[in-house]
Amino acid sequence: MDTIFIQRTDIGRWLDRLAEERTVFAPTRRDGAVVYRPYRTGFVLELDAMPTTSPKEIVFPQNETLLTYSRAGNASGGAPKVEARETLPEQKAVIFGARPCGVNGLGVFDQVFDNDKTRDAYYTARRKDTRIITFACDRPRSTCFCTNVGGGPGDAAGSDVMLYPLGDGFVAEAVTTGGKAMLSLATGAPAGDREVAAKALVETAREAMPEPLELARIRENFDKCFNDMEFWEEQSGKCLSCGACAYLCPSCHCFNITDEGTESEGKRLRSWDNCMSYTFTAEASGHNPRAAKAMRLRNRVGHKFVYFPETHEGEVACRGCGRCIVSCPSSVDIRQIAKAIQEYCDDDK
Amino acid sequence: MTTNNPLMPLMATIVETVRETANIKTFRVRLDDEAAMRDFTFLPGQVGQLSLFGVGESTFVINSSPTRMDYLQFSILKTGEVTAALHRLKTGDRIGVRAPLGNWFPVELLKGKDILFVGGGIGMAPLRTLLIYMLDNRNDFGKITLLYGGRSPGDMAFQEDLKEWAARQDMDMVLTIDNPADGWAHEVGLIPNVLKEMKPTPENCIAVTCGPPIMIKFTVMALQELGFPDESIITTLERRMKCGVGLCGRCNIGGKYVCVDGPVFSWAELKDLPQEL
């Protein structure tokens, strides 16, 4: 059966069975934040709140080892022997309780990290065997705007199973063959009329979303306002350059590479980085092409709404999840910036 | 790359070092895997990432020519932590190499053209690879002129090359330093000013320039003043890079990444990009 109704009380049993085969990452509450953690029996699930973090961390960890190295002295007095060893990950995973915006964010990762020109060996090793069980949203937050950027509260793209919340359970729909196999491990009843009722709730959520942004106009006006530093200083005035927006964003994928260890042994790490940091583009010579905060915010917004669409058939790299708005310590709102660009008028300047 | 993992370096050994100036050192390296070294191909302008494990990686142009494959040459200006550590290496030491990366000079388009090279400081390195390539395929190109400048006589790198090029009849070379110095028998003055005095003709000529950002900016202005169209001005850009393969997001200029769409750009391409050089 492709669509069933699963009682909330039966979810734990389903995850227990999934966890026999794969590492199941599920949302739970830690220090007030909702984060994905490996599921074990007895784990306290957080099924209703929007996760604070995005599921990107499961296929693209905050930091990971790219290689290990060692340098051993040469007994004959010659140059030391140096070796570097590749450390590719192995992971069979299920992301349980991703939201459509988070899954859409992985779509950006797929385009960047796994394309005809470049395949990131670490990302693709995790991604190829990661399955996704998505929660459709029936209650958008005030900061949600996924429908503005091509998504939606019931968007099933990229998911293996969709769960639509309804009362004391979920209508569960298999989207892929892998999803069907996972669903066969769940205890459920025929969905019947509940499928229509659950999808109607999601449709109501869609209708409650804000007025769409005019993406084409944002792209057109970005060029016009690019050199208006007064405009960008106003937009970036409150920003602290802390980078929380980038770390929580489901599609931000910039990283740093650093070595950690001693001269004789250690590892090379890849860690999340963020484009709001001064050091992101500071060159060793002292030159920094984006030395000012306003220039960095301009690049960040430009990348989301202009640069990425230019190279990816118009697709916007912002997924409208609102995580950057919710967690910004100084209330910078990317929607307001996008709107300001949209309404930027040369005649008034 | 000979590995499927673009972030995994190949091991290489330094076979020779040359002290160019007080802060520029040249390293000649061979990949340890002889088959990989034999099969290694690149085009002038492509770059590589050099790894010193425990310190880090940095990007440098391969400034040897593909016409001379005894070794891969990298010339390194000491400016930061990685370059300072690389400067301490000597013959026989082993490093990691990820190469070739990035695009290259449009060699086919340059055939039959006069070529004007304008290099400043360590910016001579990417020009060196193309210049040697052209000298080794001399009949494919028209008149070759090099204008190379450094702050002082002691800042002029590639002395062995300069001697060889000065002796050649099939190219012209002008050297300059910023301020007068004892024993200096060449030009004195900033590169863009000397360039304007040289009055190169833009007809059927391509200018290839590289140097510090400020030098590139004023050299391009001088070339435009001399009548060079933007399509006939080629430069290579630097950016802080980490991955070198278009993933880490660090080196973008608008929708382009310097590590994969560059480092070689024509001025016509660059002027259409966001002005964040």
XYZ file of C-alpha atoms in Angstrom:
626
model
C 0.000 0.000 0.000
C 1.421 3.424 -1.005
C -0.605 5.608 1.360
C -1.400 4.725 4.945
C -2.278 6.411 8.208
C 0.285 6.018 11.002
C -0.665 6.822 14.582
C 1.834 9.048 16.409
C 2.194 6.323 18.989
C 3.421 3.955 16.263
C 6.113 6.247 14.886
C 8.737 5.090 17.411
C 8.198 1.445 16.465
C 8.631 2.347 12.770
C 11.867 4.213 13.483
C 13.137 1.257 15.540
C 12.712 -0.956 12.478
C 14.283 1.595 10.114
C 17.208 1.980 12.514
C 18.043 -1.712 12.180
C 19.229 -1.021 8.613
C 20.239 2.610 8.595
C 21.245 5.485 10.836
C 18.021 7.406 11.327
C 18.455 11.117 11.967
C 15.366 12.519 13.650
C 14.398 15.883 15.168
C 14.728 16.298 18.910
C 14.974 19.255 21.252
C 18.386 20.179 22.676
C 18.921 23.346 24.714
C 15.811 24.890 23.223
C 16.764 24.191 19.617
C 15.268 21.466 17.434
C 18.104 19.528 15.844
C 18.599 16.246 13.994
C 20.325 13.528 16.021
C 20.833 9.774 15.468
C 17.703 7.978 16.646
C 17.813 5.267 19.294
C 15.015 3.585 21.206
C 13.702 5.931 23.885
C 14.668 9.019 21.911
C 12.271 11.956 22.472
C 11.029 13.061 19.077
C 10.011 16.627 18.314
C 7.376 16.141 15.634
C 5.676 19.540 15.508
C 8.164 22.385 15.689
C 10.096 23.483 12.626
C 13.685 22.237 13.095
C 16.099 25.036 14.003
C 18.865 23.462 11.956
C 18.584 22.130 8.437
C 19.116 18.521 7.335
C 22.197 19.533 5.340
C 24.378 18.589 8.294
C 23.572 14.911 7.717
C 25.116 14.790 4.249
C 27.474 17.729 4.751
C 28.662 17.695 8.375
C 29.770 20.859 10.131
C 33.248 19.475 9.925
C 34.676 16.322 8.450
C 38.059 14.787 7.791
C 39.172 14.909 4.157
C 42.445 13.060 4.693
C 44.923 12.061 7.334
C 48.653 12.592 6.967
C 51.792 11.373 8.585
C 55.418 12.346 8.300
C 58.043 9.895 9.462
C 61.778 10.537 9.788
C 64.111 8.783 7.401
C 66.637 6.540 9.174
C 69.238 7.158 6.473
C 69.046 10.879 7.133
C 67.206 11.789 3.928
C 63.981 13.765 3.643
C 61.117 12.497 5.834
C 58.549 10.169 4.309
C 55.177 11.882 3.943
C 51.900 10.092 3.348
C 48.339 11.356 2.854
C 45.428 8.936 3.184
C 41.938 9.518 1.835
C 39.123 9.182 4.387
C 35.880 8.677 2.502
C 32.749 8.263 4.651
C 30.312 5.358 4.586
C 26.793 6.162 5.623
C 23.385 4.583 5.062
C 20.974 7.109 6.475
C 17.362 8.131 6.793
C 16.523 11.768 7.416
C 13.239 11.640 9.294
C 11.158 14.771 9.687
C 12.848 17.032 7.171
C 10.662 19.900 6.004
C 10.149 20.504 2.260
C 12.342 23.630 2.412
C 15.166 21.617 3.979
C 14.871 18.893 1.348
C 14.838 21.574 -1.344
C 18.076 22.887 0.146
C 19.666 19.522 -0.554
C 18.636 20.083 -4.167
C 21.036 23.037 -4.225
C 23.765 20.852 -2.725
C 23.151 18.191 -5.368
C 23.642 20.745 -8.135
C 26.829 22.149 -6.628
C 28.486 18.984 -5.314
C 27.424 16.393 -7.847
C 27.394 17.699 -11.396
C 28.991 16.861 -14.735
C 32.079 18.958 -13.986
C 32.738 18.114 -10.345
C 31.786 15.338 -7.984
C 32.581 15.852 -4.359
C 33.588 12.381 -3.200
C 32.641 12.960 0.451
C 29.217 14.470 -0.203
C 28.224 11.936 -2.849
C 29.330 9.042 -0.622
C 26.825 10.157 2.034
C 24.118 11.398 -0.283
C 23.824 8.341 -2.514
C 22.433 6.193 0.279
C 20.412 8.756 2.194
C 16.640 8.449 2.176
C 14.285 11.180 3.200
C 10.996 11.121 5.087
C 9.512 14.601 4.919
C 6.940 16.300 7.110
C 4.581 18.449 5.071
C 3.774 21.726 6.839
C 0.220 22.457 7.916
C 1.074 25.579 9.929
C 3.597 27.927 8.335
C 5.570 30.181 10.667
C 5.352 33.922 10.225
C 8.851 33.765 8.764
C 8.098 31.103 6.139
C 8.119 32.106 2.471
C 8.883 28.884 0.586
C 6.146 29.531 -1.984
C 7.955 32.743 -2.948
C 10.963 30.814 -4.161
C 9.508 27.817 -5.948
C 8.689 25.511 -3.032
C 5.599 24.757 -1.031
C 4.466 23.284 2.287
C 3.543 19.991 0.608
C 6.350 19.930 -1.995
C 7.396 16.284 -2.365
C 10.406 16.860 -4.667
C 13.446 15.008 -3.331
C 11.494 13.044 -0.721
C 11.057 9.279 -0.497
C 8.079 9.449 1.843
C 5.758 12.356 2.617
C 4.045 12.558 5.993
C 0.997 14.809 6.188
C 0.004 15.620 9.784
C -3.613 14.973 10.727
C -4.874 14.811 14.279
C -3.231 12.010 16.205
C -1.096 10.760 13.339
C 0.239 11.190 9.827
C -1.000 10.267 6.391
C 2.104 8.653 4.915
C 2.604 8.538 1.157
C 5.433 6.719 -0.602
C 6.987 8.911 -3.291
C 9.767 6.565 -4.494
C 10.402 2.823 -4.575
C 12.793 3.253 -1.655
C 10.059 5.109 0.170
C 7.627 2.281 -0.458
C 10.085 -0.171 1.062
C 10.481 2.027 4.137
C 6.728 2.464 4.452
C 6.267 -1.314 4.415
C 8.034 -1.374 7.796
C 5.459 0.939 9.380
C 2.365 -0.077 11.277
C -0.591 1.702 9.729
C -4.142 1.554 8.495
C -5.557 2.439 5.085
C -5.611 6.227 4.802
C -9.032 6.439 3.155
C -10.651 9.881 3.401
C -7.931 11.040 5.728
C -5.627 11.553 2.726
C -7.948 14.222 1.317
C -8.333 15.891 4.722
C -4.584 15.975 5.379
C -3.745 17.391 1.961
C -6.452 20.027 2.385
C -4.679 21.225 5.533
C -1.446 21.604 3.587
C -3.280 23.462 0.842
C -4.642 25.831 3.487
C -1.077 26.363 4.652
C -0.044 27.190 1.098
C -2.805 29.759 0.788
C -1.686 31.389 4.039
C 1.776 32.128 2.660
C 2.792 35.737 1.935
C 2.533 37.554 -1.382
C 5.164 36.226 -3.765
C 8.374 38.089 -4.442
C 8.919 39.190 -8.022
C 12.077 37.210 -8.654
C 12.662 38.475 -12.200
C 12.428 42.069 -10.995
C 14.846 41.363 -8.151
C 17.352 40.024 -10.668
C 16.867 43.029 -12.939
C 17.119 45.578 -10.136
C 20.130 43.949 -8.495
C 22.309 45.244 -11.313
C 20.829 48.714 -10.882
C 21.452 48.910 -7.165
C 24.779 47.055 -7.167
C 26.931 50.171 -6.941
C 24.606 52.080 -4.615
C 26.627 51.566 -1.445
C 24.277 53.774 0.548
C 21.526 51.262 -0.202
C 23.678 48.302 0.835
C 24.930 50.020 3.966
C 21.320 50.607 4.953
C 20.418 46.960 4.300
C 23.424 45.653 6.225
C 23.338 48.229 9.033
C 22.103 45.840 11.713
C 24.110 42.814 10.562
C 26.761 41.623 13.014
C 28.629 39.459 10.464
C 28.103 36.524 12.833
C 27.240 34.090 10.046
C 24.307 32.430 11.858
C 22.248 32.906 8.679
C 24.694 30.891 6.605
C 25.172 28.109 9.147
C 21.408 27.583 9.537
C 20.569 27.988 5.853
C 19.583 24.697 4.180
C 21.341 25.648 0.954
C 24.475 27.551 2.079
C 27.367 25.289 1.240
C 30.559 27.357 1.542
C 33.400 25.734 3.402
C 36.919 26.164 4.646
C 39.775 23.667 4.567
C 42.284 23.604 7.399
C 44.925 21.253 8.724
C 44.916 20.132 12.323
C 47.675 18.194 13.999
C 51.366 18.102 14.590
C 54.211 18.059 12.127
C 54.338 14.265 12.310
C 50.623 13.445 11.992
C 47.220 14.997 11.720
C 44.257 15.531 9.477
C 42.862 17.903 6.913
C 39.393 19.139 7.820
C 36.566 20.664 5.897
C 34.354 22.967 7.984
C 31.354 25.135 7.247
C 32.299 28.715 6.527
C 30.266 31.824 5.906
C 30.514 34.634 3.400
C 29.667 37.323 5.972
C 33.049 36.828 7.607
C 35.777 39.361 6.707
C 38.338 36.589 6.392
C 36.260 34.682 3.855
C 37.790 36.587 0.952
C 40.779 38.291 2.615
C 43.884 37.400 0.620
C 47.312 36.802 2.106
C 48.555 39.930 0.324
C 46.158 42.026 2.423
C 43.819 42.684 -0.489
C 40.158 41.920 0.244
C 37.699 42.238 -2.634
C 34.792 42.339 -0.166
C 36.302 44.228 2.736
C 33.099 45.992 3.848
C 30.123 44.294 5.514
C 27.785 45.927 2.988
C 29.720 44.299 0.137
C 29.517 40.921 1.820
C 25.773 41.122 2.398
C 25.337 42.259 -1.203
C 27.220 39.183 -2.353
C 25.215 36.888 -0.068
C 21.871 38.192 -1.323
C 23.210 38.340 -4.868
C 24.283 34.724 -4.696
C 20.877 33.571 -3.476
C 18.693 35.570 -5.869
C 20.894 36.442 -8.865
C 24.186 34.565 -9.268
C 22.917 31.052 -8.555
C 19.842 31.490 -10.810
C 22.154 32.741 -13.585
C 23.996 29.451 -13.616
C 21.165 27.093 -12.603
C 18.306 27.792 -14.966
C 16.690 30.473 -12.871
C 16.545 28.447 -9.681
C 16.849 30.572 -6.549
C 19.343 29.411 -3.904
C 17.145 30.677 -1.054
C 14.517 28.114 -0.036
C 12.293 30.434 1.960
C 12.628 28.486 5.207
C 13.072 31.621 7.314
C 15.723 30.054 9.556
C 18.038 33.010 8.965
C 15.265 35.388 10.029
C 14.271 33.427 13.137
C 17.820 33.044 14.412
C 19.418 36.351 13.395
C 20.500 38.096 16.623
C 19.833 41.514 15.099
C 16.638 40.777 13.159
C 18.020 41.076 9.649
C 15.248 39.846 7.353
C 16.230 38.581 3.912
C 12.636 39.042 2.728
C 12.825 42.749 3.445
C 16.126 43.018 1.609
C 14.711 41.134 -1.379
C 11.663 43.396 -1.307
C 13.845 46.514 -1.121
C 15.747 45.365 -4.215
C 12.465 44.562 -5.925
C 11.217 48.069 -5.244
C 14.522 49.802 -5.946
C 13.836 52.525 -8.438
C 16.578 54.324 -10.357
C 14.436 57.439 -10.767
C 14.360 58.045 -7.029
C 18.114 57.802 -6.581
C 43.424 15.114 -11.911
C 44.350 11.490 -11.814
C 42.196 10.776 -8.775
C 38.400 10.773 -8.673
C 38.508 12.816 -5.515
C 39.255 16.410 -6.490
C 40.214 17.307 -2.909
C 42.828 14.570 -2.575
C 46.373 15.687 -3.437
C 48.954 13.583 -5.228
C 52.325 13.312 -3.537
C 55.242 15.034 -5.217
C 58.911 15.635 -4.506
C 60.814 18.880 -4.829
C 63.635 18.248 -7.287
C 65.120 21.746 -7.363
C 64.679 25.148 -5.765
C 65.742 28.556 -7.074
C 65.992 31.673 -4.938
C 64.460 34.347 -7.185
C 64.350 37.364 -4.849
C 64.391 37.981 -1.089
C 60.751 36.869 -0.902
C 60.168 34.780 -4.037
C 61.357 31.197 -4.288
C 60.825 28.791 -7.167
C 60.118 25.084 -6.612
C 60.464 22.449 -9.305
C 58.505 19.330 -8.426
C 57.809 15.913 -9.907
C 54.821 13.764 -9.044
C 55.996 10.653 -7.192
C 53.841 8.380 -9.337
C 55.932 8.229 -12.510
C 52.940 7.225 -14.643
C 50.956 10.197 -13.319
C 53.900 12.479 -14.092
C 54.252 11.054 -17.594
C 50.520 11.440 -18.260
C 50.224 14.876 -16.665
C 48.964 17.491 -19.099
C 48.033 21.119 -18.673
C 47.778 24.334 -20.637
C 49.495 27.663 -19.918
C 47.615 29.584 -17.241
C 46.330 26.615 -15.243
C 47.019 26.525 -11.541
C 47.624 23.973 -8.815
C 47.137 23.702 -5.081
C 50.279 22.921 -3.124
C 49.846 21.188 0.245
C 52.155 21.250 3.153
C 50.399 18.849 5.501
C 49.869 20.300 8.932
C 50.079 23.845 7.591
C 47.648 24.022 4.694
C 47.148 24.503 0.983
C 47.553 27.484 -1.321
C 47.005 28.121 -5.016
C 49.837 28.906 -7.424
C 50.091 29.012 -11.189
C 52.078 26.234 -12.850
C 54.669 28.535 -14.337
C 56.637 25.972 -16.280
C 55.517 25.371 -19.850
C 53.754 22.235 -21.089
C 56.416 22.172 -23.788
C 59.000 21.319 -21.110
C 57.687 18.582 -18.870
C 60.753 17.591 -16.853
C 59.089 19.099 -13.827
C 56.230 21.358 -12.745
C 57.404 24.750 -11.589
C 55.760 26.958 -8.979
C 57.138 30.353 -7.907
C 55.981 31.463 -4.507
C 55.879 34.908 -2.972
C 56.192 34.701 0.795
C 53.092 36.481 2.106
C 51.317 34.253 4.608
C 51.584 31.212 6.823
C 51.504 28.555 4.090
C 53.894 30.386 1.779
C 56.321 31.044 4.642
C 56.323 27.324 5.473
C 56.740 26.379 1.813
C 59.769 28.679 1.631
C 61.473 26.542 4.276
C 61.311 23.437 2.059
C 64.322 22.132 0.198
C 65.205 19.633 -2.501
C 63.968 16.150 -1.618
C 61.081 17.355 0.545
C 57.621 16.052 -0.299
C 54.460 18.051 -0.778
C 50.918 17.442 -2.019
C 49.820 18.688 -5.423
C 46.311 19.108 -6.817
C 46.622 20.130 -10.456
C 45.840 21.170 -13.090
C 42.984 23.415 -11.975
C 41.198 26.296 -13.661
C 41.105 27.520 -17.235
C 43.970 28.609 -19.469
C 45.105 31.264 -21.879
C 43.229 30.977 -25.199
C 46.308 29.703 -27.001
C 44.516 28.863 -30.237
C 42.981 32.337 -30.452
C 46.382 33.919 -29.876
C 47.956 32.189 -32.862
C 48.986 34.606 -35.596
C 48.714 37.583 -33.255
C 51.331 39.941 -31.853
C 51.533 39.438 -28.107
C 52.324 42.114 -25.551
C 53.091 40.789 -22.077
C 52.868 43.200 -19.145
C 53.943 41.643 -15.857
C 54.444 43.102 -12.405
C 56.271 41.368 -9.551
C 55.123 37.791 -8.933
C 52.495 38.443 -11.630
C 55.254 37.509 -14.060
C 54.749 33.853 -13.111
C 51.603 33.115 -15.170
C 53.045 35.117 -18.064
C 56.238 33.069 -17.976
C 54.415 29.838 -18.762
C 52.686 31.356 -21.815
C 55.805 33.193 -22.968
C 57.925 30.035 -22.920
C 55.135 28.101 -24.619
C 55.124 30.713 -27.395
C 58.894 30.792 -27.722
C 58.837 26.995 -28.061
C 56.197 27.356 -30.807
C 57.682 30.578 -32.171
C 56.342 30.352 -35.721
C 52.735 30.293 -34.513
C 52.857 33.826 -33.146
C 53.720 37.321 -34.376
C 55.843 39.886 -32.592
C 56.388 39.114 -28.911
C 57.085 41.959 -26.487
C 57.551 41.752 -22.731
C 57.301 44.644 -20.290
C 58.239 43.443 -16.818
C 58.555 45.551 -13.725
C 59.487 45.199 -10.085
C 59.830 47.650 -7.259
C 63.649 47.514 -7.303
C 66.404 45.545 -9.091
C 66.313 43.034 -6.240
C 62.613 42.393 -6.850
C 63.131 41.196 -10.419
C 62.464 37.441 -10.422
C 63.321 34.886 -13.108
C 66.838 36.248 -13.684
C 67.884 33.160 -15.673
C 64.963 33.706 -18.029
C 65.585 37.439 -18.319
C 69.174 36.802 -19.474
C 67.975 34.287 -22.048
C 65.152 36.506 -23.289
C 67.435 39.551 -23.540
C 69.723 37.600 -25.844
C 66.941 36.458 -28.163
C 66.426 38.232 -31.463
C 62.833 37.056 -31.839
C 61.346 39.007 -28.927
C 61.605 42.450 -27.366
C 61.942 43.010 -23.676
C 61.638 46.153 -21.539
C 62.425 46.045 -17.843
C 61.505 48.719 -15.342
C 61.738 49.505 -11.644
C 59.769 52.044 -9.637
C 62.660 54.306 -8.553
C 66.238 54.914 -9.797
C 68.876 52.507 -8.461
C 72.638 52.237 -8.832
C 73.725 50.045 -11.729
C 70.230 49.766 -13.242
C 70.523 50.090 -17.016
C 66.869 49.793 -17.942
C 63.692 51.866 -17.575
C 62.603 53.605 -14.405
C 58.926 54.249 -13.751
C 55.663 52.587 -12.912
C 54.571 49.923 -15.380
C 51.490 51.748 -16.788
C 53.568 54.885 -17.408
C 56.363 52.963 -19.146
C 53.725 51.144 -21.164
C 52.283 54.421 -22.405
C 55.746 55.598 -23.442
C 56.298 52.348 -25.361
C 53.202 53.104 -27.455
C 52.518 49.512 -28.567
C 50.164 49.300 -31.515
C 46.861 47.614 -30.737
C 46.411 46.368 -34.284
C 46.417 42.552 -34.389
C 47.883 42.593 -30.888
C 46.721 40.900 -27.707
C 47.912 42.263 -24.358
C 48.352 39.750 -21.547
C 48.851 41.269 -18.122
C 49.194 40.098 -14.545
C 50.370 41.710 -11.351
C 49.005 43.225 -8.157
C 45.331 44.342 -8.470
C 46.258 48.029 -8.501
C 48.813 47.463 -11.274
C 46.305 45.517 -13.356
C 43.757 48.294 -12.949
C 46.077 51.057 -14.192
C 47.648 48.852 -16.878
C 44.214 48.118 -18.310
C 43.427 51.855 -18.284
C 46.709 52.530 -20.105
C 45.988 49.813 -22.668
C 42.520 51.234 -23.272
C 44.077 54.676 -23.722
C 46.412 53.159 -26.303
C 43.409 51.840 -28.210
C 43.367 48.200 -27.129
C 39.767 46.916 -27.203
C 38.550 45.053 -24.095
C 38.495 41.776 -26.041
C 42.250 42.152 -26.697
C 43.202 42.500 -23.046
C 43.686 39.293 -21.089
C 44.529 39.022 -17.424
C 44.660 36.422 -14.711
C 43.025 37.008 -11.356
C 43.849 35.955 -7.864
C 41.330 35.144 -5.222
C 41.546 33.467 -1.888
C 40.733 29.882 -2.834
C 40.327 26.727 -0.829
C 38.870 23.904 -2.903
C 40.019 25.080 -6.344
C 37.201 23.154 -8.041
C 34.134 25.374 -7.713
C 32.714 23.974 -4.476
C 33.781 26.067 -1.505
C 32.168 29.250 -2.801
C 35.010 31.537 -1.803
C 36.304 32.969 -5.070
C 33.136 34.072 -6.827
C 32.789 37.247 -8.809
C 29.068 37.304 -9.469
C 28.115 33.956 -10.982
C 31.693 33.096 -11.968
C 34.214 31.245 -9.853
C 37.821 32.290 -10.416
C 38.994 28.731 -9.682
C 37.031 27.121 -12.527
C 35.869 29.945 -14.816
C 39.286 31.640 -14.408
C 41.925 32.525 -13.449
C 42.245 33.712 -17.068
C 39.687 36.305 -18.190
C 39.498 38.857 -20.963
C 38.744 42.389 -19.865
C 35.560 42.170 -21.958
C 34.405 39.311 -19.697
C 35.446 41.048 -16.506
C 33.763 44.347 -17.199
C 30.428 42.518 -17.460
C 30.885 41.007 -14.006
C 30.103 42.749 -10.717
C 32.949 45.166 -10.006
C 34.476 43.445 -7.014
C 38.035 42.945 -8.161
